Coordinates of N, CA and C and ligand atoms in Angstrom, one line a residue:
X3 N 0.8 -1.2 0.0 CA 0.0 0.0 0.0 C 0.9 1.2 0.0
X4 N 0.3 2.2 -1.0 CA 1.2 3.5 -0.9 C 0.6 4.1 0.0
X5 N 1.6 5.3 1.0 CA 1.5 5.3 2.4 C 1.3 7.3 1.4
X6 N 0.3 7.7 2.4 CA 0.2 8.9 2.2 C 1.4 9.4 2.8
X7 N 2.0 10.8 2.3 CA 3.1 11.8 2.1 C 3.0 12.9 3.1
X8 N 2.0 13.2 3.5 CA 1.7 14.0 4.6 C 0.6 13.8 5.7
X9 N 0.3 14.3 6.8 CA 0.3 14.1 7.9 C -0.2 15.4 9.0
X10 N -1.1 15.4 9.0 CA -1.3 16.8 10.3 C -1.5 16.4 11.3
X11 N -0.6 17.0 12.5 CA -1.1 17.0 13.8 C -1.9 17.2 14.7
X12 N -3.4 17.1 14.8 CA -4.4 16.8 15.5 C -4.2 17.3 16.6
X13 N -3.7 18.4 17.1 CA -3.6 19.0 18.4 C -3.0 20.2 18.8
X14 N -2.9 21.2 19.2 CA -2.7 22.6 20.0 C -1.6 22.2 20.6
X15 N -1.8 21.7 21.2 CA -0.7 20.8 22.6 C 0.7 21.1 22.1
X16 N 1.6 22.2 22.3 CA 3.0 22.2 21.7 C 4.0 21.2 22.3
X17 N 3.5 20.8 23.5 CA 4.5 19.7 24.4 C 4.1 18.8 23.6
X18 N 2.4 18.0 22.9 CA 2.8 16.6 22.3 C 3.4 16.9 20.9
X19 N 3.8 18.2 20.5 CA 3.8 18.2 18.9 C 5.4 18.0 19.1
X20 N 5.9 18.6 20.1 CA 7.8 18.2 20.3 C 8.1 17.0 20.4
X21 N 7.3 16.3 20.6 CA 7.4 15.0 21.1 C 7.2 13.9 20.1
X22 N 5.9 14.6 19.5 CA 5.6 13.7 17.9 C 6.2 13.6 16.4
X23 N 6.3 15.0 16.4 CA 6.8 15.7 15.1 C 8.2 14.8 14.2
X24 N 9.4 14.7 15.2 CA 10.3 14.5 15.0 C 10.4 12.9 14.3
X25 N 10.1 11.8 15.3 CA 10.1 10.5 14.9 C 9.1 10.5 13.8
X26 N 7.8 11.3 13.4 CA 7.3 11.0 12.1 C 7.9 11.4 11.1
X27 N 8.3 12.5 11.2 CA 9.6 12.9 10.0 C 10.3 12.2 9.9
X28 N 11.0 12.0 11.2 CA 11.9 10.8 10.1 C 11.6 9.2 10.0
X29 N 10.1 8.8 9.9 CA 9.8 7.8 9.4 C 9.3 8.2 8.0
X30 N 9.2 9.4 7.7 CA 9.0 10.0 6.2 C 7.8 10.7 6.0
X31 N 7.2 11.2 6.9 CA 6.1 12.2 6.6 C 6.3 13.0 6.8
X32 N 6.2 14.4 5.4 CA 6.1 15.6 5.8 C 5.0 15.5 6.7
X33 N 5.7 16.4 8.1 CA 4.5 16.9 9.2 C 3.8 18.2 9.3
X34 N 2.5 18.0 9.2 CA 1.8 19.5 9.6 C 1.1 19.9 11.0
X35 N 1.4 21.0 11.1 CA 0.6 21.7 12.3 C -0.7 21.7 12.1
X36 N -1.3 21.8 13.3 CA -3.1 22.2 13.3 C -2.8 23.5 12.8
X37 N -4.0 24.7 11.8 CA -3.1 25.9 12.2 C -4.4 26.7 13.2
X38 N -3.3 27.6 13.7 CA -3.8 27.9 15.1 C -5.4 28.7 14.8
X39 N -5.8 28.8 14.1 CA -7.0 28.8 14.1 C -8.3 28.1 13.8
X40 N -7.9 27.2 14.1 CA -8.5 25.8 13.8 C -9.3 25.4 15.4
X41 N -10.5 25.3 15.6 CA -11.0 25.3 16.6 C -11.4 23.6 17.6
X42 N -11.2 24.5 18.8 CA -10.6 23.0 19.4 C -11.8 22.3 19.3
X43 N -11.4 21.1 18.8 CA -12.6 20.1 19.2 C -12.9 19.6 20.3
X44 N -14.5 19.5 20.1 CA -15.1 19.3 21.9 C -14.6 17.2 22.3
X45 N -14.3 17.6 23.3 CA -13.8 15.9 23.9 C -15.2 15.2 24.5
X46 N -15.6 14.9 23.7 CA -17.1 14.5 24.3 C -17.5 13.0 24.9
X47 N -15.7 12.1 24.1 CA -16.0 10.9 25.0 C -16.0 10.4 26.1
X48 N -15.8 9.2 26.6 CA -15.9 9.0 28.0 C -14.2 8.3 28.4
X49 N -14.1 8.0 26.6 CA -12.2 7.2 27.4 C -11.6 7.8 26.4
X50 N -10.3 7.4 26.7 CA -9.3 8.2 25.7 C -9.5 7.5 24.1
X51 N -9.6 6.9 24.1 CA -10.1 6.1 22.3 C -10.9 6.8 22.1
X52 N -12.3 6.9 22.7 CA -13.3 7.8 21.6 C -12.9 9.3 21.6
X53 N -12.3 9.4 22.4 CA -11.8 11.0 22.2 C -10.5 11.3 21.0
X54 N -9.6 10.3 21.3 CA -8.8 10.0 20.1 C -9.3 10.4 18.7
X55 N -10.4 8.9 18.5 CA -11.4 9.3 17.7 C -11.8 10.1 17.2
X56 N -12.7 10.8 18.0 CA -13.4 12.4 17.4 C -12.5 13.2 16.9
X57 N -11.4 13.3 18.0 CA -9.9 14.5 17.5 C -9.4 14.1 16.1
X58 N -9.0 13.0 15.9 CA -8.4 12.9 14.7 C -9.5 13.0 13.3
X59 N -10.4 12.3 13.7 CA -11.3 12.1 12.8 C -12.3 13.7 11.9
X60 N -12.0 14.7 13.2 CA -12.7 16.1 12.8 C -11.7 16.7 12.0
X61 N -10.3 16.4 12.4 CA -9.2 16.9 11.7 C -8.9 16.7 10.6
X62 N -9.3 15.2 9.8 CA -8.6 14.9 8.8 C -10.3 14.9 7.8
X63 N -11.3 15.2 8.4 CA -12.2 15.6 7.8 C -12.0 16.9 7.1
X64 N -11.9 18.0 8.2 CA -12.0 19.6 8.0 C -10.9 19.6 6.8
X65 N -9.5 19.3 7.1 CA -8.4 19.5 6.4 C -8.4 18.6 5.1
X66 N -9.0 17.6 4.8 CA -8.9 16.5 4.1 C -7.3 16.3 4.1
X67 N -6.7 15.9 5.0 CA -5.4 15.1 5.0 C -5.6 14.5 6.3
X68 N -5.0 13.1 6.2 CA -4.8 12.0 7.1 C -4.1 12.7 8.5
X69 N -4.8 12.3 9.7 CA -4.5 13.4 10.9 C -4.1 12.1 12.3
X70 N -3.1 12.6 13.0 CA -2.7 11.7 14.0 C -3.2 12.7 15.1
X71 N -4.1 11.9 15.7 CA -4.4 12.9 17.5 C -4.1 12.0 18.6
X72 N -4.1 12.5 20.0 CA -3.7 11.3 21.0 C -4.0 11.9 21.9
X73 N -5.1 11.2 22.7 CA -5.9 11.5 23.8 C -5.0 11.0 24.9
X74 N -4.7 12.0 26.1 CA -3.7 11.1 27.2 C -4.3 11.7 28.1
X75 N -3.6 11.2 29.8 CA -4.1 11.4 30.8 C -3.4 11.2 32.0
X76 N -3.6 11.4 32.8 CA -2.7 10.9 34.0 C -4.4 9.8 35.1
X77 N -4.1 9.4 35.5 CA -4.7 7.9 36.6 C -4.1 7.7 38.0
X78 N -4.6 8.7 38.9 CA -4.1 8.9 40.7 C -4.6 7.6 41.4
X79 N -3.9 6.5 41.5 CA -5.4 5.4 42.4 C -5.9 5.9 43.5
X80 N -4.8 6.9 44.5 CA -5.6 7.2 45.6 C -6.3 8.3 44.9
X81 N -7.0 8.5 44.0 CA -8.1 9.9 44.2 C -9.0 8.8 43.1
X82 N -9.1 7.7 43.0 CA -9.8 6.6 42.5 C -10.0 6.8 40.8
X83 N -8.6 7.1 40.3 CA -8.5 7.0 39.1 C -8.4 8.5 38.2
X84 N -8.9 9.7 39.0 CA -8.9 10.9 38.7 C -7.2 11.3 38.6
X85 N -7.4 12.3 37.4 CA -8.5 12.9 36.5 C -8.4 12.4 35.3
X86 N -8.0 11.3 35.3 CA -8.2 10.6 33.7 C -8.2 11.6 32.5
X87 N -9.4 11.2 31.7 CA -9.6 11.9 30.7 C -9.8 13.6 30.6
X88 N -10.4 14.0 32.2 CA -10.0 15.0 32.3 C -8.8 16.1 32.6
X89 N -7.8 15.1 32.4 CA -6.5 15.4 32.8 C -6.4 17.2 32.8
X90 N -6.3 17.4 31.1 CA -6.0 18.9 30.7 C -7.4 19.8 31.2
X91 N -8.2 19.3 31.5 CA -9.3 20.2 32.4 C -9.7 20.1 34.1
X92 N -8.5 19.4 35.0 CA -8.6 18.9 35.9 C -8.8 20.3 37.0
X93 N -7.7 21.4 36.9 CA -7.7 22.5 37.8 C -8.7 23.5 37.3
X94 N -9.0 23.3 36.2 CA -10.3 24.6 36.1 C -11.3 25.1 36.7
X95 N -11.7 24.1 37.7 CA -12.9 24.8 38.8 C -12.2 25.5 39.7
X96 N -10.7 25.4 40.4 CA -10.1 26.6 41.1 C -9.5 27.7 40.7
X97 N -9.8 28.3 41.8 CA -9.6 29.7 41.2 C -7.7 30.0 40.7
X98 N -8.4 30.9 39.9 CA -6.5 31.1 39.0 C -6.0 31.6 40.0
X99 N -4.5 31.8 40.1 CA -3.8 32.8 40.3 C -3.1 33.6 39.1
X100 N -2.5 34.8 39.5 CA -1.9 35.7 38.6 C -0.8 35.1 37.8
X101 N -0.4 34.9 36.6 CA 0.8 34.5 36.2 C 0.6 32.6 35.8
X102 N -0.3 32.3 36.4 CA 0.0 30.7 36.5 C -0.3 30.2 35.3
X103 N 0.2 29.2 34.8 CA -0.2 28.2 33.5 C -1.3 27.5 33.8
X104 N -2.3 26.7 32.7 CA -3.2 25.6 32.7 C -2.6 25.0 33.4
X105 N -1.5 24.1 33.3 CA -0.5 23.2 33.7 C -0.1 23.5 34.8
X106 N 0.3 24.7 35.5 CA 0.5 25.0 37.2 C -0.7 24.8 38.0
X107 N -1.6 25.2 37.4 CA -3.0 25.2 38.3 C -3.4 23.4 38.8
X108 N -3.2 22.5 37.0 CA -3.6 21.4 37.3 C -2.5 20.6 38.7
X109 N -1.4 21.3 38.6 CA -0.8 20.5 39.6 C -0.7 20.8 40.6
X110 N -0.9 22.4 40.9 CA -1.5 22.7 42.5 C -2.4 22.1 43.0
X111 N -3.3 22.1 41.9 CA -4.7 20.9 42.5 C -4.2 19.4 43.2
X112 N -3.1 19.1 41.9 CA -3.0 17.5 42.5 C -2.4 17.4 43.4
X113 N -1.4 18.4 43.5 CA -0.4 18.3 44.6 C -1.7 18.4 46.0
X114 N -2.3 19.5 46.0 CA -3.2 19.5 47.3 C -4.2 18.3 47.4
X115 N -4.5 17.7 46.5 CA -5.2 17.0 46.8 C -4.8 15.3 47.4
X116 N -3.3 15.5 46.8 CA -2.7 14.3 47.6 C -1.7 14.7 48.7
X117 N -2.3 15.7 49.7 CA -1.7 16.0 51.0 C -1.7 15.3 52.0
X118 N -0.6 14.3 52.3 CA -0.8 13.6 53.4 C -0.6 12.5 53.0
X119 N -1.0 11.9 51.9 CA -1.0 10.6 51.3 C 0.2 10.4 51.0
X120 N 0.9 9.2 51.9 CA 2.4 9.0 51.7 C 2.9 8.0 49.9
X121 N 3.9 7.9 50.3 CA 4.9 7.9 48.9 C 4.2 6.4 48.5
X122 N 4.2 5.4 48.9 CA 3.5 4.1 48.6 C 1.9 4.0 48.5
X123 N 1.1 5.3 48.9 CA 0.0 5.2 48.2 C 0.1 6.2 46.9
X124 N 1.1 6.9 46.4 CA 0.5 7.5 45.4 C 1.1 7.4 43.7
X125 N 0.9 5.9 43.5 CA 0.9 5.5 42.4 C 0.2 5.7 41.4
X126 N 0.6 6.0 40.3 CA -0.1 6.9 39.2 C 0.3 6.4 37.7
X127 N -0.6 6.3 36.8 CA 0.0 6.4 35.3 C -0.3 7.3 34.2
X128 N 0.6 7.4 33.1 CA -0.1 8.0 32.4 C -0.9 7.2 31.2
X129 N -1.7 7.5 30.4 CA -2.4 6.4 29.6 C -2.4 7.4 28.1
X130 N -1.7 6.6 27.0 CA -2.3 7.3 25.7 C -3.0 6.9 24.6
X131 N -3.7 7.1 24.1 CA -4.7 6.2 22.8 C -3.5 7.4 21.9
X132 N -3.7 6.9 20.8 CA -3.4 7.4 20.1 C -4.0 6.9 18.2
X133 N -4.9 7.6 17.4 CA -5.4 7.0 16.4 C -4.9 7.9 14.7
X134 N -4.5 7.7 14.4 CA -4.5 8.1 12.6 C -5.9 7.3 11.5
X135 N -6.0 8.5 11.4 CA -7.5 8.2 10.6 C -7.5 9.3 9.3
X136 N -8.2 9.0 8.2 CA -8.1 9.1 7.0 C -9.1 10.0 6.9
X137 N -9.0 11.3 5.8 CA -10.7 11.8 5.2 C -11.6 10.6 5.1
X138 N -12.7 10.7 5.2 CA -13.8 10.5 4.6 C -14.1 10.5 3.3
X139 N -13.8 11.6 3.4 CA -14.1 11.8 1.5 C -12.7 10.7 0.6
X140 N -11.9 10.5 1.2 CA -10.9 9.8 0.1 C -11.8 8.0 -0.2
X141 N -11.6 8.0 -1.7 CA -12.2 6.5 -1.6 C -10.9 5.8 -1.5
X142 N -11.2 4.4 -0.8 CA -10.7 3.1 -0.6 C -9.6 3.8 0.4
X143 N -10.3 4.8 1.1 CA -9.3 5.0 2.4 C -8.7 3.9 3.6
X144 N -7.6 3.8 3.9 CA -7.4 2.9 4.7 C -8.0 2.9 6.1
X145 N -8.1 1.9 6.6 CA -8.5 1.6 7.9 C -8.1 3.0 9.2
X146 N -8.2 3.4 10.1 CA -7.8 4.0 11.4 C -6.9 3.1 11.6
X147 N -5.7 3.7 12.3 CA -4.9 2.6 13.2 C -5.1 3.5 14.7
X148 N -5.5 2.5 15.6 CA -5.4 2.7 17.0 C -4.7 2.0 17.7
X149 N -3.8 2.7 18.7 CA -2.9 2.5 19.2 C -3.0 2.9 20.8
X150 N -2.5 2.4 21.9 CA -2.8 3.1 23.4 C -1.2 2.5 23.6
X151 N -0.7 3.2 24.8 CA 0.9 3.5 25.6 C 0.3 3.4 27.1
X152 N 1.2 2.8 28.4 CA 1.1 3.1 29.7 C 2.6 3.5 30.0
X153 N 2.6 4.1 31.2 CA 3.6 4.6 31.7 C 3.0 4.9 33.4
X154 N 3.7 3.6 34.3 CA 3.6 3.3 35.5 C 4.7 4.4 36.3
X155 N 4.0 4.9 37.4 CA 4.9 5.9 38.3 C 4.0 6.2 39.6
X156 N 5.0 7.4 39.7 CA 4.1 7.7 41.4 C 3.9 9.0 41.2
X157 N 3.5 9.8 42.4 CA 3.1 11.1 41.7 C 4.3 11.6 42.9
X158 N 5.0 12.7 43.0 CA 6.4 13.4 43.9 C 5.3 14.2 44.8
X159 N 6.0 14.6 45.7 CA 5.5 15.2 47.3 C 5.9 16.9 46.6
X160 N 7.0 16.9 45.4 CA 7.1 18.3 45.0 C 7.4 18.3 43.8
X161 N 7.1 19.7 42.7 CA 7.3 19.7 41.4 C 9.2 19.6 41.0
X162 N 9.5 19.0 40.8 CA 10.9 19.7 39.6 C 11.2 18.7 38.5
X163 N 11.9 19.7 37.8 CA 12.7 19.5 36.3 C 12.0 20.7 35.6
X164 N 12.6 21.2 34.5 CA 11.7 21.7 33.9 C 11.5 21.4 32.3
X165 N 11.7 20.1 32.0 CA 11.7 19.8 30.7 C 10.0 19.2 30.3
X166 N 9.5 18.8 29.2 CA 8.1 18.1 29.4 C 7.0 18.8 29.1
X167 N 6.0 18.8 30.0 CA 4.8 19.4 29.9 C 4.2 18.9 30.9
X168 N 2.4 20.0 31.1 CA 1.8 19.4 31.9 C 1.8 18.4 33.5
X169 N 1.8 17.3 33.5 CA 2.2 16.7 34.9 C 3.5 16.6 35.0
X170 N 4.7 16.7 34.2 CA 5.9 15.6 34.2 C 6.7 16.1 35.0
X171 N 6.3 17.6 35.7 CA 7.3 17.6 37.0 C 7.0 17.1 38.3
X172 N 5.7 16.6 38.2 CA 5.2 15.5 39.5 C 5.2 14.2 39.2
X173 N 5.6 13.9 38.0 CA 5.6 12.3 37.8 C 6.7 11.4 37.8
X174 N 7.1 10.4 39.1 CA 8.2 10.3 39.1 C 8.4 8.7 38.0
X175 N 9.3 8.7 37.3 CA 9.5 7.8 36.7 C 10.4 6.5 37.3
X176 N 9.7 5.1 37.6 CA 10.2 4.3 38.6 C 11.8 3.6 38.1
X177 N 12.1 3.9 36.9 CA 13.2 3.0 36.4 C 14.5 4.2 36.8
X178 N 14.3 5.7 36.6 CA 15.3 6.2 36.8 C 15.8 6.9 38.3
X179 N 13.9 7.0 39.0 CA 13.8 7.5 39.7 C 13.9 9.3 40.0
X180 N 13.4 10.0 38.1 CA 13.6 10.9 38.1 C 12.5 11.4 37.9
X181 N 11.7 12.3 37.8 CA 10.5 12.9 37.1 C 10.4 13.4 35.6
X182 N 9.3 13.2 34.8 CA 9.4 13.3 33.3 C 9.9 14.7 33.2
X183 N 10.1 15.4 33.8 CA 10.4 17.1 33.5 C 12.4 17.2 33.6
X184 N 12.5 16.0 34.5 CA 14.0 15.7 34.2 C 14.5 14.8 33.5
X185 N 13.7 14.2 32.7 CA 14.0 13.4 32.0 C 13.9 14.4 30.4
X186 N 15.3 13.5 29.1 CA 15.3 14.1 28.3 C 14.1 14.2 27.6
X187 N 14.1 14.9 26.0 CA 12.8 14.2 25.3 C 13.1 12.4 24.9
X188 N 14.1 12.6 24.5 CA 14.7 11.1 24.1 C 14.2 10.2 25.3
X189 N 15.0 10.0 26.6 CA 14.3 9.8 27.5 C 13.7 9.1 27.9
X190 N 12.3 10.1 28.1 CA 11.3 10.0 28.4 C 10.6 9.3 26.8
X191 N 10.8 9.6 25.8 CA 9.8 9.1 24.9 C 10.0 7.7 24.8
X192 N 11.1 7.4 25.3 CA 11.7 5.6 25.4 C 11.0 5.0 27.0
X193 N 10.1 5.5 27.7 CA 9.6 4.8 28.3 C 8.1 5.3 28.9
X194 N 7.7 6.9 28.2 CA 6.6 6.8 28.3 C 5.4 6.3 27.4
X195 N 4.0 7.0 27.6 CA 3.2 6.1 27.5 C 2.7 6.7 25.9
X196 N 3.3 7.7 25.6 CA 3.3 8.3 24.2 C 4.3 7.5 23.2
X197 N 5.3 8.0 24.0 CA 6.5 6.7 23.2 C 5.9 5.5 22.9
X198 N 5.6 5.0 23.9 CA 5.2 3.7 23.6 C 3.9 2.9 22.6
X199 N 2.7 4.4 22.7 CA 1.8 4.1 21.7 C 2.9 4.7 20.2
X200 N 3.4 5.5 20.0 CA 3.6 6.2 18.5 C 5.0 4.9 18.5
X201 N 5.4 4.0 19.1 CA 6.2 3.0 18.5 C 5.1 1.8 18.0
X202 N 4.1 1.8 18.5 CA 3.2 0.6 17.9 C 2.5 1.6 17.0
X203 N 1.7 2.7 16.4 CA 1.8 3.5 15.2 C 3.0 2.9 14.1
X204 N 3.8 3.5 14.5 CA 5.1 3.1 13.5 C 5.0 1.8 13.1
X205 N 5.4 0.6 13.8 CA 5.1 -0.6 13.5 C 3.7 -0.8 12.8
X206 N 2.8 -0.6 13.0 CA 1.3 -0.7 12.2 C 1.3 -0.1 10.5
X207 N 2.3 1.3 10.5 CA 2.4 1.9 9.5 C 3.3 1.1 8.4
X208 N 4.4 0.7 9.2 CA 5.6 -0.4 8.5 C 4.9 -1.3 8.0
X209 N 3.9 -2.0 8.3 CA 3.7 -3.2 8.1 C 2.7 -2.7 6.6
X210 N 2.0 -1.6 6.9 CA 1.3 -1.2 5.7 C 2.2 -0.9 4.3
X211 N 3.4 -0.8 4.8 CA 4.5 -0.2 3.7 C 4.3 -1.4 2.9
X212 N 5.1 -2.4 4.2 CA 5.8 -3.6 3.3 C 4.9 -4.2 2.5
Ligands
IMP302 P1 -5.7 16.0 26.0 O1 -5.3 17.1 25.1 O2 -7.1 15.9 26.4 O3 -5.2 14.7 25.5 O4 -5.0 16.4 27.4 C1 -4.0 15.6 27.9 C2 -3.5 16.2 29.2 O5 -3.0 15.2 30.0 C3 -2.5 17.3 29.0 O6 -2.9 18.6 29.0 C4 -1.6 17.1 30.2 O7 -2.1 17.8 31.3 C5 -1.7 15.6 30.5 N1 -0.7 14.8 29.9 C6 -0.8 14.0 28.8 N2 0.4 13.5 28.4 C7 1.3 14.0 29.3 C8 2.7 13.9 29.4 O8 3.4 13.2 28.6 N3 3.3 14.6 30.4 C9 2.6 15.4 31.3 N4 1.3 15.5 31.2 C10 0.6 14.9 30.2

């Protein structure tokens, strides 16, 4: 099967596009940006696959070119699985402060909310779907490939590193014992839960080559 030549990225998110961009190029797709006026699609599912879904699927509609999105999350067991899907909307019910990022607020929240709860209860992952899906409009379009990544850790008593995005200065990584924000991109893409879906992508895409 001839493998379409380009590729847009299904997301805003500049921390997943550093992350993605690179290894698809050089498996040979020119990569595109969402461009920024492209409006966010609503996440209306309940897990990260159908949200995957929708994301990619609105994108490679609107655009007509084949679109890679990736619904992820973080999973606290002691706060019984929160905030999952709602990961990137987790701190929005508290109030801002001055200066703070989306991403500062979500972790003030988490940090407060695992106050007290020692180092052996606060085990955490992250989870990624990840799907490429084709226009509609193209005939004898290929299949979707869906893809999901885990990444087992705990959550830190305090933020540091500053590399990453979002959670990864609270997420301690159990192999190096560092947090994704100190961990490189290289890294971390070699043992998180993104790396690990966009290496089963690649393999699914290879197999279409051969
Ligand atoms: P999405 O755009 O709905 O997939 O939101 C994913 C949210 O989960 C992001 O905004 C981050 O807060 C969090 N997240 C997902 N992947 C990572 C990661 O690799 N590191 C840190 N936070 C992540």
């Amino acid at each position: 099967m001839t493998l379409p030549q380009t590729l847009i990225l299904a997301t805003h998110n500049q921390g997943k596009v550093k992350e993605l961009r690179e290894p698809l190029a050089r498996f040979g797709f020119e990569v595109k940006s969402l461009p920024d006026d492209f409006p966010e699609v609503a996440e209306t599912g309940s897990t990260f696959e159908e949200n995957a879904l929708i994301k990619a699927h609105a994108v490679a509609d609107a655009l007509g070119v084949p679109a890679v999105a990736d619904d992820s999350g973080i999973e606290v067991d002691a706060l019984g699985g929160a905030p999952g899907v709602y990961s990137a909307r987790y701190g929005r019910d508290w109030p801002e402060r001055e200066g703070e990022s989306a991403d500062g607020r979500n972790n003030r929240k988490l940090l407060t909310e695992l106050e007290g709860v020692p180092s052996a209860r606060r085990a955490a992952r992250f989870r990624c779907c990840m799907v490429m899906a084709y226009p509609s409009s193209w005939k004898d379009r290929p299949e979707d490939i869906v893809v999901s990544g885990a990444w087992e850790g705990r959550i830190a008593e305090r933020p540091s590193g500053s590399n990453g995005f979002g959670y990864d200065p609270l997420f301690i990584d159990p192999s190096t014992g560092r947090t994704g924000a100190e961990l490189t991109r290289e890294e971390k893409m070699a043992r998180s839960h993104r790396g690990k879906a966009l290496a089963k992508l690649l393999e699914a895409l290879e197999r279409r080559r051969s």
